[in-house]
Amino acid sequence: TGTASEAAMLVSHPDQLLGNVSILSSMEFQQFDLLRRVRQYQDNCMRFDTMIGLRVASLEERLRIDQSSTFLTGVGQIVGGTRLDLFDQFSTRNQFFGFVIGGQYNRRFAQWSMDVRTMLSLGNNRAEANVTGQTTTSVPSAGSATFQGGLLAQQTNIGKVTRDRFMLIPEFYVGGRTLIARNWEANLGYAFMYWSDAVQPGNQIDTRVSQFPPEPSAGQNPRARFRTESVVIHGLQAGL
């Protein structure tokens, strides 16, 4: 890091190491709305409603990198057969609570109807980032030792950071519905949601590491980072 040069930590090598890397990435999104809906206009083919209420939403993500290596031969002070297991984990959580306002337009065409809905949420977002890491070194006939910190998550950036900030969440939906049987409708649409200021795992990673496991901590890198950016959640919705 001090010379602004890059290096690599070997995980597997035909003549030296037998190893593997596994990466787990997960995301969970939940939302609950309590709305009052008021009809503003209606005729034989059209209806327009306004909505106001409360919204609670949560966006949680986790990125975990596990790697394991066994030295086939001795290297320097490392004895052949030594096993190195380590992991880095970056977890984030966004918890939103606030007010929501919006409107919905419905237009009927015989058995078909079109829905257009726009919503805007205003409130507080509690963003939380948690960084953890661990390294375990197992030496044949000498036991094992476990240290805090992996490769990207080390003692210089491990920990939890929380911040509260005002956030806007605009939302848009367009879709269609059709009557397929008595009392049964099928619907298909597209939904788009924009979180203006959310925390995610990838933005918390500092690749400027000062040492490779299990070397002792040196310098101030990687540094603890708390970066937020906009997040887009969108996709198709279908139902009966």
Coordinates of N, CA and C in Angstrom, one line a residue, residues 42-47 105-115 177-179 185:
Q42 N -64.5 9.4 -10.7 CA -64.9 8.1 -11.3 C -66.0 8.3 -12.3
D43 N -65.9 7.7 -13.4 CA -67.0 7.6 -14.4 C -67.0 6.1 -14.9
N44 N -67.7 5.9 -16.0 CA -67.9 4.5 -16.5 C -66.6 3.8 -16.9
C45 N -65.5 4.6 -17.3 CA -64.3 4.0 -17.8 C -63.1 4.4 -17.0
M46 N -63.2 5.3 -16.1 CA -62.0 5.9 -15.5 C -62.2 6.1 -14.0
R47 N -61.1 5.9 -13.2 CA -61.2 6.2 -11.8 C -59.8 6.7 -11.3
Y105 N -54.3 5.8 -11.0 CA -55.2 6.0 -12.2 C -55.6 4.6 -12.8
N106 N -56.9 4.4 -13.0 CA -57.3 3.2 -13.6 C -58.2 3.5 -14.8
R107 N -58.0 2.8 -15.9 CA -58.7 3.0 -17.1 C -59.2 1.6 -17.6
R108 N -60.5 1.5 -17.9 CA -61.1 0.2 -18.3 C -61.3 0.2 -19.9
F109 N -61.0 -1.0 -20.5 CA -61.2 -1.2 -21.9 C -61.9 -2.6 -22.0
A110 N -63.3 -2.6 -22.0 CA -64.0 -3.8 -22.0 C -63.6 -4.7 -20.8
Q111 N -63.0 -5.9 -21.1 CA -62.6 -6.8 -20.1 C -61.2 -6.5 -19.6
W112 N -60.5 -5.6 -20.2 CA -59.2 -5.2 -19.8 C -59.2 -3.9 -19.0
S113 N -58.2 -3.7 -18.1 CA -58.0 -2.4 -17.5 C -56.6 -2.1 -17.2
M114 N -56.2 -0.9 -17.2 CA -54.8 -0.4 -17.0 C -54.7 0.3 -15.7
D115 N -53.6 0.0 -14.9 CA -53.4 0.7 -13.7 C -52.1 1.5 -13.8
R177 N -54.8 -5.6 -16.1 CA -55.6 -6.6 -15.5 C -56.7 -7.1 -16.5
T178 N -57.1 -8.3 -16.4 CA -58.2 -8.8 -17.2 C -59.0 -9.9 -16.5
L179 N -60.3 -9.9 -16.7 CA -61.2 -10.9 -16.1 C -61.0 -12.2 -16.8
E185 N -59.4 -12.4 -11.5 CA -58.7 -11.5 -12.4 C -57.2 -11.9 -12.4

